[in-house]
Amino acid sequence: MKLKVNGKSRSFAGAPFKRLIEVLREDFGLTGTKEGCGEGECGACTVLVDGEPVNSCLIPVCSVEGRRIETVESLGNPGKLSPLQEAFMERGGAQCGICTPGMLMTATAWIKGGGSAAPGAIRECLAGNLCRCTGYQHIVDSVARAVKGKGGGKRR
Amino acid sequence: MTSVGVSHRRKEGPEKLCGLAKYIDDLSLPGCLHGVTLRSTINCGTIKSIDFETGFPWQEYVRVSAMDIPGRNLVALIEEDQPLLADRKVMHPHEPILLLAHPDRAKAYEALKHIRVQYEALEPVLTMEDSLAVKRALYKENNVFKSFLIEKGDIVKGFESARYTVEGEYRVWHQEQAYIENNGMAAWVEPDGTVTVQGSMQCPYYIHKALVKIFGLPEEKIRVIQSATGGGFGGKEEYPSMIAGHAALLAWKAKKPVKIVYDRAEDMPATTKRHPAIVRHKTALDKNGKLLAQDIDVVMDGGAYATLSSVVLSRGTLHAAGPYECPNVRVRSRVVATNTPPNGAFRGFGAPQTLFAVELHMEKIARAVKIDSLTLRRRNLWKEGSTTATGQVLSESVGACEALEHTVKKSGYVRKVKEYASWNRNAKKKTWKGVGLSLVHHGAGFTGSGEVYLASKAGLSITEDGRLQVLAASTEIGQGTNTMFSQIAADALGVPFDWVEVENPDTKFVPNSGPTVASRTTMVVGGLVRRAALAMKEALAKEGLVLKTPSDVKKAAKLLCGSEPIRRFIVQYEKPAEIVWDDATYKGDAYGAYAYAALVADLEIDKTTFEVKINKLTTAQDIGKAVNPLLAEGQIIGGTAQGVGYALLEHCVYKDGAMVNGQFTNYIIPTAMDTPAMDVKIVEKPYSRGPFGAKGVGELPMDTPGPAIAAAVNFAAGVWITELPLLPERILKAINETQGQR
Ligand code: FES
Ligand code: FES
């Protein structure tokens, strides 16, 4: 089966009902995507499928055959962070970092979809991603900063 | 170019943001097996037999039971009562009995279904009340793991002269740490026989100590390495010693690397929780609401084994009287055994429980004395020169008043009390509104003589190629250890922040700087890092060298390393002479310094669903000095959010002594929507013994939300609830009861 992951085409020959998160982490070595609960509650495993955030712990790989998948590895690298990642550095959006890849993917979709910088709206958008460290405020600040185009995102 | 006080960017931030930081589940080890744990299904009793289903391919599996342990069957901590694997006797549900490993994770789990354990079950002891009544002796003859007594003045005299006497009982239950990364550990044996573990942890040297006993090996044959750790909050303080022991035994028997990574449904019910507590207050006051006597009784539920309960109780006891001056105090406390999984460390470590009680009790006192609780607090709070319940005279760095006044002013507390009272009289409104206030203190560092026993070491090294590295076993678990240590070392040494790195906690390379707990990392270990850096600076000064340019560092490396690859400057904790503490009488300087916080909760309750919506939290916290203001604020907001969960949402449902809602589907922690906007002010009343004036910040914010939110809910709904969490059904019940009384 063929998938498009972070712009590259990949093939997968294992069990079709293997969970997407396991295929990404084990078969493709993309361990940036994290598993916090395995039951669709925490959002740590969030990746984008055709631009939409999904919990990769819940979906079998066969259901995303041929579709466009983006993980945290598509965003930037330590030498060249993406504007959203820059905003997280600047505003303290990551503490222990385990929820961060999922948060970044949800926020990426939000920004691309023209989401607003209003804290209430951002909180609603992030409600499916649990974070136990930050109390969310610095994450909300980071995303707002990115939406406004300071250290990230397009100005809208 | 000072870095302390500047919000430098998180050192390891870029790796975390790019998904490159390696947490234990991200680490691939060639030939690695997956370990799983067979756990008890009863509370209390004896294992009669363990039957392995015939026909199942057991030859594919590695099995470890208590019999295989080469050294002692023990999780070494304070007491030596907890086995690594149950051997005949079972003391609680989910107690580990047997370990299995298989190259395929799913097959490893599958095998658990093909083992039958036969027990002879005994009637368990499940409540603190039954434990105190010694329904069955679980620990020694009285079930008491530890008890404390603090006495100051003469409470009998205090009550004799009282104008008002106010009594109250307060209750809190278990809370789950709910780090988003589950517990996990990998282990392997090096060709030279060194047993090595790597994983998610707060305290590498706790694990080191435990493994030495489990294997009966010399210290240098055990190596413990921290991997990136996805949150701890105390939950990875002691339990990782258990998992490390399990993984290491499997690896040692299999002669292959083994990884044990819990899933959520295993992690939540099996690992430690915050101790439930019952706290009773009886307080004497004069006509003006000045405290005359406090008589406080604390009972905590330790679960089946002693683990850290004695220390949790100690901190709970030392915070039980609140940040208030009172001439006559008695605090009696004990932590008891029950047939439930052991409770353990969780941010705040006993203090959130007792501070909830004393702060909510202040509201009750205010009602009785007929003054408002703000005035009551103002009349009694600690100032410089006040004497605590243990007789400690607070000579400096007391920011209770500043924290309180700032919070009250910024939140509009006084105005809102009036406004909301009139709002609540309007029956047409769809909500009730409330505001509530709390004021707390939190001792930084280990209790009493704890730091003396720990005798922590930390250092700074320079390698021959000119890398400056902080050496400490203090772990980065999200709180910013790496960044703060770099800032502290940089300033002490007089170099830019970027020149300093932090060595990964690995017992092969870093000295034992003690556990990453008790808000001690910045104040205590940071202080050691500063001294080590000063020692290096002094050694360089003797050679006439000041580090100004990168080439100076190269020169320093040559000078200091000579022909060695590395030169280490290690310093050890020294107790300041003026700190005096007596463990036997619980008198003296319980902590070097206290941090202070006040919080105002502003909320409303829906009159049909009884759901509480917090609109705003305003807080000011005196932490001495914010080494990194953004990180400190992050700690305050994050800790406060956990306190919001404790107050409103987090309810561990126990059935027959075991948690039955051990998943995020039914154990609810706050989301971004549940967590309100917070207004945070950092107050800096420097502590002369802390590095650059810093006290601890990690745990303090956990103490404030419980009592402030409870006070606000009671105000809004016109009820008197003395128990957390404030679930809608509990509020409804209280409303019905209150109306029934009218
Ligand atoms: S791991 Fe997928 S939602 Fe938690
Ligand atoms: S940063 Fe730790 S869970 Fe979000």
CSV table of N, CA, C and O in Angstrom, one decimal, chain A residues 25-26 31-37 39 41-42 44 72-73 75-78 81 85-86 88-92 94-101 104 120 123-124 126-127 129-138 140-141, chain B residues 9-10 12-23 25-26 175-182 229-231 233 264 346 477-478 630 633-635 637-638 641-642 650 663-665 669-673 675-678:
chain,number,residue,atom,x,y,z
A,25,ARG,N,5.7,5.2,13.6
A,25,ARG,CA,6.8,5.1,14.5
A,25,ARG,C,7.7,3.9,14.3
A,25,ARG,O,8.9,4.0,14.3
A,26,GLU,N,7.1,2.8,14.0
A,26,GLU,CA,7.9,1.5,13.9
A,26,GLU,C,8.3,1.3,12.5
A,26,GLU,O,9.5,0.9,12.3
A,31,THR,N,9.4,8.8,15.1
A,31,THR,CA,9.0,8.7,16.5
A,31,THR,C,8.6,10.0,17.1
A,31,THR,O,8.3,10.1,18.3
A,32,GLY,N,8.5,11.1,16.3
A,32,GLY,CA,8.1,12.4,16.8
A,32,GLY,C,6.6,12.3,17.2
A,32,GLY,O,6.2,13.0,18.1
A,33,THR,N,5.8,11.5,16.6
A,33,THR,CA,4.4,11.3,17.0
A,33,THR,C,4.3,10.5,18.2
A,33,THR,O,4.9,9.4,18.2
A,34,LYS,N,3.6,10.9,19.2
A,34,LYS,CA,3.7,10.3,20.6
A,34,LYS,C,2.4,9.6,20.9
A,34,LYS,O,1.3,10.0,20.4
A,35,GLU,N,2.4,8.5,21.7
A,35,GLU,CA,1.2,7.9,22.1
A,35,GLU,C,1.0,8.1,23.6
A,35,GLU,O,1.9,7.8,24.4
A,36,GLY,N,-0.1,8.8,24.0
A,36,GLY,CA,-0.3,9.1,25.4
A,36,GLY,C,-1.4,8.2,26.0
A,36,GLY,O,-1.4,8.0,27.2
A,37,CYS,N,-2.3,7.7,25.2
A,37,CYS,CA,-3.4,7.0,25.7
A,37,CYS,C,-3.9,5.8,24.9
A,37,CYS,O,-4.4,4.8,25.4
A,39,GLU,N,-6.4,5.7,23.0
A,39,GLU,CA,-7.8,5.6,22.9
A,39,GLU,C,-8.5,6.9,22.5
A,39,GLU,O,-9.7,7.1,22.8
A,41,GLU,N,-8.1,10.0,23.4
A,41,GLU,CA,-8.4,11.0,24.4
A,41,GLU,C,-7.4,12.2,24.5
A,41,GLU,O,-7.8,13.3,24.9
A,42,CYS,N,-6.2,11.9,24.3
A,42,CYS,CA,-5.1,12.9,24.7
A,42,CYS,C,-4.6,13.7,23.5
A,42,CYS,O,-4.0,14.8,23.7
A,44,ALA,N,-2.0,13.3,21.8
A,44,ALA,CA,-0.5,13.4,21.6
A,44,ALA,C,-0.1,12.8,20.3
A,44,ALA,O,0.9,13.1,19.7
A,72,VAL,N,5.0,15.8,12.8
A,72,VAL,CA,5.8,16.9,13.3
A,72,VAL,C,7.2,17.0,12.6
A,72,VAL,O,7.7,18.1,12.5
A,73,GLU,N,7.6,15.9,12.1
A,73,GLU,CA,8.9,15.9,11.4
A,73,GLU,C,8.9,16.8,10.1
A,73,GLU,O,9.9,17.2,9.6
A,75,LEU,N,7.7,19.8,10.0
A,75,LEU,CA,7.7,21.3,10.3
A,75,LEU,C,9.0,22.0,10.1
A,75,LEU,O,9.1,22.9,9.4
A,76,GLY,N,10.0,21.6,10.9
A,76,GLY,CA,11.3,22.3,10.9
A,76,GLY,C,12.3,21.4,11.5
A,76,GLY,O,12.1,20.3,11.9
A,77,ASN,N,13.5,21.9,11.6
A,77,ASN,CA,14.6,21.2,12.3
A,77,ASN,C,15.3,22.1,13.2
A,77,ASN,O,15.1,23.4,13.1
A,78,PRO,N,16.0,21.6,14.2
A,78,PRO,CA,16.6,22.5,15.3
A,78,PRO,C,17.3,23.7,14.7
A,78,PRO,O,17.3,24.8,15.3
A,81,LEU,N,13.9,26.3,12.7
A,81,LEU,CA,12.5,26.0,13.2
A,81,LEU,C,11.5,26.7,12.3
A,81,LEU,O,11.8,27.7,11.7
A,85,GLN,N,7.0,26.8,15.4
A,85,GLN,CA,7.9,26.2,16.4
A,85,GLN,C,8.7,27.4,17.1
A,85,GLN,O,8.9,27.4,18.3
A,86,GLU,N,9.1,28.4,16.3
A,86,GLU,CA,9.7,29.6,16.9
A,86,GLU,C,8.8,30.2,17.9
A,86,GLU,O,9.3,30.6,19.0
A,88,PHE,N,6.6,28.8,19.7
A,88,PHE,CA,6.6,27.9,20.9
A,88,PHE,C,7.8,28.2,21.8
A,88,PHE,O,7.8,28.1,23.0
A,89,MET,N,9.0,28.4,21.1
A,89,MET,CA,10.2,28.6,21.8
A,89,MET,C,10.1,30.0,22.6
A,89,MET,O,10.5,30.1,23.7
A,90,GLU,N,9.6,30.9,21.9
A,90,GLU,CA,9.6,32.3,22.4
A,90,GLU,C,8.6,32.4,23.6
A,90,GLU,O,8.9,33.1,24.5
A,91,ARG,N,7.5,31.7,23.5
A,91,ARG,CA,6.4,31.9,24.5
A,91,ARG,C,6.3,30.7,25.5
A,91,ARG,O,5.3,30.6,26.2
A,92,GLY,N,7.3,29.8,25.5
A,92,GLY,CA,7.3,28.7,26.5
A,92,GLY,C,6.2,27.7,26.2
A,92,GLY,O,5.6,27.1,27.2
A,94,ALA,N,6.3,24.7,25.1
A,94,ALA,CA,6.7,23.3,25.4
A,94,ALA,C,7.4,23.2,26.7
A,94,ALA,O,8.3,23.9,27.0
A,95,GLN,N,6.9,22.3,27.6
A,95,GLN,CA,7.7,22.0,28.8
A,95,GLN,C,8.3,20.6,28.7
A,95,GLN,O,9.4,20.4,28.2
A,96,CYS,N,7.6,19.6,29.1
A,96,CYS,CA,8.2,18.2,29.0
A,96,CYS,C,8.2,17.8,27.5
A,96,CYS,O,9.0,16.9,27.2
A,97,GLY,N,7.4,18.4,26.7
A,97,GLY,CA,7.5,18.1,25.3
A,97,GLY,C,6.7,17.0,24.7
A,97,GLY,O,6.7,16.8,23.5
A,98,ILE,N,6.1,16.2,25.6
A,98,ILE,CA,5.4,15.0,25.1
A,98,ILE,C,4.1,15.3,24.3
A,98,ILE,O,3.8,14.6,23.4
A,99,CYS,N,3.4,16.3,24.7
A,99,CYS,CA,2.2,16.7,24.1
A,99,CYS,C,2.5,17.6,22.9
A,99,CYS,O,1.6,17.8,22.0
A,100,THR,N,3.7,18.1,22.8
A,100,THR,CA,4.0,19.1,21.8
A,100,THR,C,3.8,18.8,20.4
A,100,THR,O,3.2,19.6,19.6
A,101,PRO,N,4.3,17.6,19.9
A,101,PRO,CA,4.1,17.3,18.5
A,101,PRO,C,2.6,17.3,18.1
A,101,PRO,O,2.3,17.9,17.1
A,104,LEU,N,1.4,20.9,18.1
A,104,LEU,CA,1.9,21.6,16.9
A,104,LEU,C,1.1,21.2,15.6
A,104,LEU,O,0.8,22.1,14.8
A,120,GLY,N,-9.8,32.5,23.3
A,120,GLY,CA,-10.9,31.5,23.5
A,120,GLY,C,-11.1,30.6,22.3
A,120,GLY,O,-11.3,29.4,22.5
A,123,ARG,N,-8.2,28.0,22.5
A,123,ARG,CA,-8.5,27.0,23.5
A,123,ARG,C,-9.5,26.0,23.0
A,123,ARG,O,-9.3,24.8,23.2
A,124,GLU,N,-10.5,26.4,22.3
A,124,GLU,CA,-11.5,25.5,21.7
A,124,GLU,C,-10.8,24.5,20.7
A,124,GLU,O,-11.1,23.3,20.7
A,126,LEU,N,-7.8,23.6,20.6
A,126,LEU,CA,-6.8,22.7,21.3
A,126,LEU,C,-7.5,21.8,22.3
A,126,LEU,O,-6.8,21.0,23.0
A,127,ALA,N,-8.8,21.8,22.4
A,127,ALA,CA,-9.4,21.1,23.5
A,127,ALA,C,-9.2,19.6,23.4
A,127,ALA,O,-9.4,18.9,24.4
A,129,ASN,N,-6.4,18.2,22.7
A,129,ASN,CA,-5.0,17.9,23.0
A,129,ASN,C,-4.7,18.1,24.5
A,129,ASN,O,-4.7,19.3,24.9
A,130,LEU,N,-4.5,17.1,25.2
A,130,LEU,CA,-4.2,17.3,26.7
A,130,LEU,C,-2.7,17.6,26.9
A,130,LEU,O,-1.8,17.1,26.3
A,131,CYS,N,-2.6,18.6,27.8
A,131,CYS,CA,-1.2,18.9,28.3
A,131,CYS,C,-1.3,18.9,29.8
A,131,CYS,O,-2.2,19.6,30.4
A,132,ARG,N,-0.4,18.2,30.5
A,132,ARG,CA,-0.4,18.2,31.9
A,132,ARG,C,0.6,19.2,32.5
A,132,ARG,O,0.6,19.5,33.7
A,133,CYS,N,1.5,19.8,31.7
A,133,CYS,CA,2.6,20.6,32.2
A,133,CYS,C,2.2,22.1,32.2
A,133,CYS,O,2.5,22.8,33.2
A,134,THR,N,1.7,22.6,31.1
A,134,THR,CA,1.8,24.0,30.9
A,134,THR,C,0.5,24.8,31.5
A,134,THR,O,0.6,26.0,31.6
A,135,GLY,N,-0.6,24.0,31.7
A,135,GLY,CA,-1.8,24.8,32.0
A,135,GLY,C,-2.3,25.5,30.8
A,135,GLY,O,-3.2,26.4,30.9
A,136,TYR,N,-1.8,25.2,29.6
A,136,TYR,CA,-2.2,25.7,28.3
A,136,TYR,C,-1.9,27.1,28.0
A,136,TYR,O,-1.8,27.5,26.8
A,137,GLN,N,-1.8,28.0,29.0
A,137,GLN,CA,-1.7,29.4,28.6
A,137,GLN,C,-0.6,29.8,27.7
A,137,GLN,O,-0.8,30.5,26.7
A,138,HIS,N,0.6,29.2,28.0
A,138,HIS,CA,1.7,29.5,27.1
A,138,HIS,C,1.6,28.8,25.7
A,138,HIS,O,2.1,29.3,24.8
A,140,VAL,N,-1.4,28.5,24.2
A,140,VAL,CA,-2.3,29.5,23.6
A,140,VAL,C,-1.6,30.7,23.1
A,140,VAL,O,-1.8,31.2,22.0
A,141,ASP,N,-0.7,31.3,24.0
A,141,ASP,CA,0.1,32.4,23.6
A,141,ASP,C,0.9,32.2,22.4
A,141,ASP,O,1.1,33.0,21.5
B,9,ARG,N,15.6,31.0,26.3
B,9,ARG,CA,14.9,29.9,25.6
B,9,ARG,C,15.3,28.6,26.2
B,9,ARG,O,16.5,28.3,26.5
B,10,ARG,N,14.3,27.7,26.3
B,10,ARG,CA,14.5,26.4,26.8
B,10,ARG,C,15.6,25.6,26.1
B,10,ARG,O,15.6,25.5,24.9
B,12,GLU,N,16.6,22.5,25.7
B,12,GLU,CA,16.3,21.3,24.9
B,12,GLU,C,15.1,21.5,24.1
B,12,GLU,O,14.5,20.6,23.5
B,13,GLY,N,14.6,22.8,24.0
B,13,GLY,CA,13.4,23.1,23.3
B,13,GLY,C,13.4,22.6,21.8
B,13,GLY,O,12.4,22.0,21.4
B,14,PRO,N,14.4,23.0,21.1
B,14,PRO,CA,14.3,22.7,19.6
B,14,PRO,C,14.2,21.2,19.4
B,14,PRO,O,13.4,20.8,18.5
B,15,GLU,N,14.8,20.3,20.1
B,15,GLU,CA,14.7,18.9,19.9
B,15,GLU,C,13.3,18.4,20.2
B,15,GLU,O,12.7,17.6,19.5
B,16,LYS,N,12.7,19.0,21.3
B,16,LYS,CA,11.3,18.6,21.6
B,16,LYS,C,10.4,19.1,20.6
B,16,LYS,O,9.4,18.4,20.2
B,17,LEU,N,10.6,20.3,20.1
B,17,LEU,CA,9.6,20.8,19.1
B,17,LEU,C,9.7,20.2,17.7
B,17,LEU,O,8.8,20.3,16.9
B,18,CYS,N,10.8,19.5,17.5
B,18,CYS,CA,11.0,18.9,16.2
B,18,CYS,C,10.7,17.4,16.2
B,18,CYS,O,10.9,16.7,15.3
B,19,GLY,N,10.3,16.9,17.4
B,19,GLY,CA,10.0,15.5,17.5
B,19,GLY,C,11.3,14.7,17.6
B,19,GLY,O,11.3,13.5,17.3
B,20,LEU,N,12.4,15.3,17.9
B,20,LEU,CA,13.7,14.6,17.9
B,20,LEU,C,14.1,14.1,19.3
B,20,LEU,O,15.0,13.2,19.4
B,21,ALA,N,13.5,14.7,20.3
B,21,ALA,CA,13.9,14.3,21.7
B,21,ALA,C,13.5,12.8,21.9
B,21,ALA,O,12.4,12.4,21.5
B,22,LYS,N,14.4,12.0,22.4
B,22,LYS,CA,14.1,10.6,22.5
B,22,LYS,C,13.6,10.2,23.9
B,22,LYS,O,14.3,10.2,24.9
B,23,TYR,N,12.3,10.0,23.9
B,23,TYR,CA,11.6,9.4,25.1
B,23,TYR,C,11.8,7.9,25.1
B,23,TYR,O,12.2,7.4,24.0
B,25,ASP,N,10.1,5.3,24.8
B,25,ASP,CA,9.4,4.5,23.8
B,25,ASP,C,9.9,4.8,22.4
B,25,ASP,O,9.6,4.0,21.4
B,26,ASP,N,10.7,5.8,22.2
B,26,ASP,CA,11.2,6.2,20.9
B,26,ASP,C,12.6,5.5,20.7
B,26,ASP,O,13.1,5.6,19.6
B,175,GLN,N,-5.4,11.6,43.9
B,175,GLN,CA,-5.2,12.3,42.6
B,175,GLN,C,-4.1,11.6,41.8
B,175,GLN,O,-3.1,11.2,42.4
B,176,GLU,N,-4.4,11.5,40.5
B,176,GLU,CA,-3.4,10.9,39.6
B,176,GLU,C,-2.5,11.9,39.0
B,176,GLU,O,-3.0,13.0,38.5
B,177,GLN,N,-1.2,11.6,38.9
B,177,GLN,CA,-0.3,12.6,38.3
B,177,GLN,C,-0.6,12.9,36.9
B,177,GLN,O,-0.5,14.0,36.4
B,178,ALA,N,-1.0,11.8,36.1
B,178,ALA,CA,-1.4,12.0,34.7
B,178,ALA,C,-0.4,12.7,33.8
B,178,ALA,O,-0.8,13.5,33.0
B,179,TYR,N,0.9,12.4,34.0
B,179,TYR,CA,1.9,12.8,33.0
B,179,TYR,C,1.4,12.2,31.7
B,179,TYR,O,0.8,11.1,31.7
B,180,ILE,N,1.7,12.9,30.6
B,180,ILE,CA,1.1,12.4,29.3
B,180,ILE,C,2.0,11.2,28.8
B,180,ILE,O,1.5,10.4,28.1
B,181,GLU,N,3.3,11.2,29.2
B,181,GLU,CA,4.1,10.0,28.8
B,181,GLU,C,4.0,9.0,30.0
B,181,GLU,O,4.3,9.2,31.1
B,182,ASN,N,3.5,7.8,29.6
B,182,ASN,CA,3.4,6.7,30.6
B,182,ASN,C,4.8,6.3,31.1
B,182,ASN,O,5.8,6.6,30.5
B,229,THR,N,12.0,12.8,29.4
B,229,THR,CA,10.9,12.4,30.3
B,229,THR,C,9.7,13.3,30.2
B,229,THR,O,9.7,14.5,30.3
B,230,GLY,N,8.6,12.6,29.8
B,230,GLY,CA,7.3,13.4,29.5
B,230,GLY,C,6.5,13.6,30.7
B,230,GLY,O,5.3,13.2,30.7
B,231,GLY,N,7.0,14.4,31.6
B,231,GLY,CA,6.3,14.8,32.8
B,231,GLY,C,6.5,13.8,33.9
B,231,GLY,O,6.7,12.6,33.7
B,233,PHE,N,5.8,15.1,37.9
B,233,PHE,CA,5.0,15.6,39.0
B,233,PHE,C,5.0,14.8,40.2
B,233,PHE,O,4.0,14.7,41.0
B,264,ARG,N,-1.7,3.3,29.2
B,264,ARG,CA,-2.4,4.1,30.2
B,264,ARG,C,-3.2,3.3,31.2
B,264,ARG,O,-3.2,3.6,32.4
B,346,PHE,N,3.4,13.3,44.8
B,346,PHE,CA,2.7,14.1,43.8
B,346,PHE,C,2.9,15.5,44.2
B,346,PHE,O,2.5,15.9,45.3
B,477,ILE,N,12.4,17.4,33.6
B,477,ILE,CA,11.2,16.7,33.4
B,477,ILE,C,10.1,17.7,32.8
B,477,ILE,O,8.9,17.5,33.0
B,478,GLY,N,10.6,18.8,32.3
B,478,GLY,CA,9.7,19.8,31.7
B,478,GLY,C,9.8,21.1,32.4
B,478,GLY,O,9.3,22.1,31.9
B,630,LEU,N,10.0,33.3,32.4
B,630,LEU,CA,9.0,32.6,31.6
B,630,LEU,C,8.8,31.2,32.1
B,630,LEU,O,7.7,30.6,32.2
B,633,GLU,N,6.9,31.2,35.4
B,633,GLU,CA,5.5,31.5,35.1
B,633,GLU,C,4.8,30.2,34.6
B,633,GLU,O,3.7,29.8,34.9
B,634,GLY,N,5.6,29.5,33.7
B,634,GLY,CA,5.1,28.2,33.2
B,634,GLY,C,4.8,27.2,34.3
B,634,GLY,O,3.9,26.4,34.3
B,635,GLN,N,5.7,27.2,35.3
B,635,GLN,CA,5.5,26.3,36.5
B,635,GLN,C,4.3,26.7,37.3
B,635,GLN,O,3.5,25.9,37.7
B,637,ILE,N,1.6,28.5,36.2
B,637,ILE,CA,0.3,28.2,35.5
B,637,ILE,C,0.1,26.7,35.4
B,637,ILE,O,-1.1,26.3,35.6
B,638,GLY,N,1.1,25.9,35.1
B,638,GLY,CA,0.9,24.5,35.0
B,638,GLY,C,0.5,23.9,36.3
B,638,GLY,O,-0.4,23.0,36.4
B,641,ALA,N,-3.1,24.8,37.1
B,641,ALA,CA,-4.0,24.0,36.4
B,641,ALA,C,-4.2,22.6,37.0
B,641,ALA,O,-5.4,22.1,37.0
B,642,GLN,N,-3.2,22.0,37.5
B,642,GLN,CA,-3.3,20.7,38.2
B,642,GLN,C,-4.2,20.9,39.5
B,642,GLN,O,-4.9,20.0,39.8
B,650,GLU,N,-10.9,16.0,39.1
B,650,GLU,CA,-10.2,14.7,39.1
B,650,GLU,C,-10.7,13.8,40.3
B,650,GLU,O,-10.4,14.1,41.4
B,663,GLN,N,-8.4,5.5,33.0
B,663,GLN,CA,-8.1,6.0,31.6
B,663,GLN,C,-8.5,7.4,31.4
B,663,GLN,O,-9.3,7.9,32.2
B,664,PHE,N,-8.0,8.0,30.4
B,664,PHE,CA,-8.4,9.4,30.2
B,664,PHE,C,-9.8,9.6,29.7
B,664,PHE,O,-10.4,10.7,29.8
B,665,THR,N,-10.5,8.5,29.3
B,665,THR,CA,-11.9,8.6,29.0
B,665,THR,C,-12.7,8.9,30.2
B,665,THR,O,-13.7,9.6,30.1
B,669,ILE,N,-8.8,15.1,33.3
B,669,ILE,CA,-7.9,16.2,33.7
B,669,ILE,C,-8.3,17.4,32.8
B,669,ILE,O,-9.0,17.3,31.8
B,670,PRO,N,-8.0,18.6,33.3
B,670,PRO,CA,-8.4,19.8,32.6
B,670,PRO,C,-7.9,19.9,31.2
B,670,PRO,O,-6.7,19.6,30.9
B,671,THR,N,-8.8,20.3,30.3
B,671,THR,CA,-8.4,20.6,28.9
B,671,THR,C,-8.1,22.1,28.8
B,671,THR,O,-8.3,22.8,29.8
B,672,ALA,N,-7.8,22.5,27.6
B,672,ALA,CA,-7.6,24.0,27.4
B,672,ALA,C,-8.9,24.8,27.7
B,672,ALA,O,-8.8,25.9,28.1
B,673,MET,N,-10.0,24.1,27.5
B,673,MET,CA,-11.3,24.8,27.8
B,673,MET,C,-11.6,24.9,29.3
B,673,MET,O,-12.2,25.8,29.7
B,675,THR,N,-9.4,25.0,31.6
B,675,THR,CA,-8.4,25.8,32.3
B,675,THR,C,-8.6,27.3,32.0
B,675,THR,O,-8.7,27.6,30.9
B,676,PRO,N,-8.8,28.1,33.0
B,676,PRO,CA,-9.2,29.5,32.8
B,676,PRO,C,-7.9,30.3,32.5
B,676,PRO,O,-6.8,29.8,32.7
B,677,ALA,N,-8.1,31.5,32.0
B,677,ALA,CA,-7.0,32.4,31.8
B,677,ALA,C,-6.5,32.8,33.2
B,677,ALA,O,-7.3,32.8,34.2
B,678,MET,N,-5.2,32.9,33.3
B,678,MET,CA,-4.6,33.2,34.6
B,678,MET,C,-3.8,34.5,34.5
B,678,MET,O,-3.1,34.7,33.6
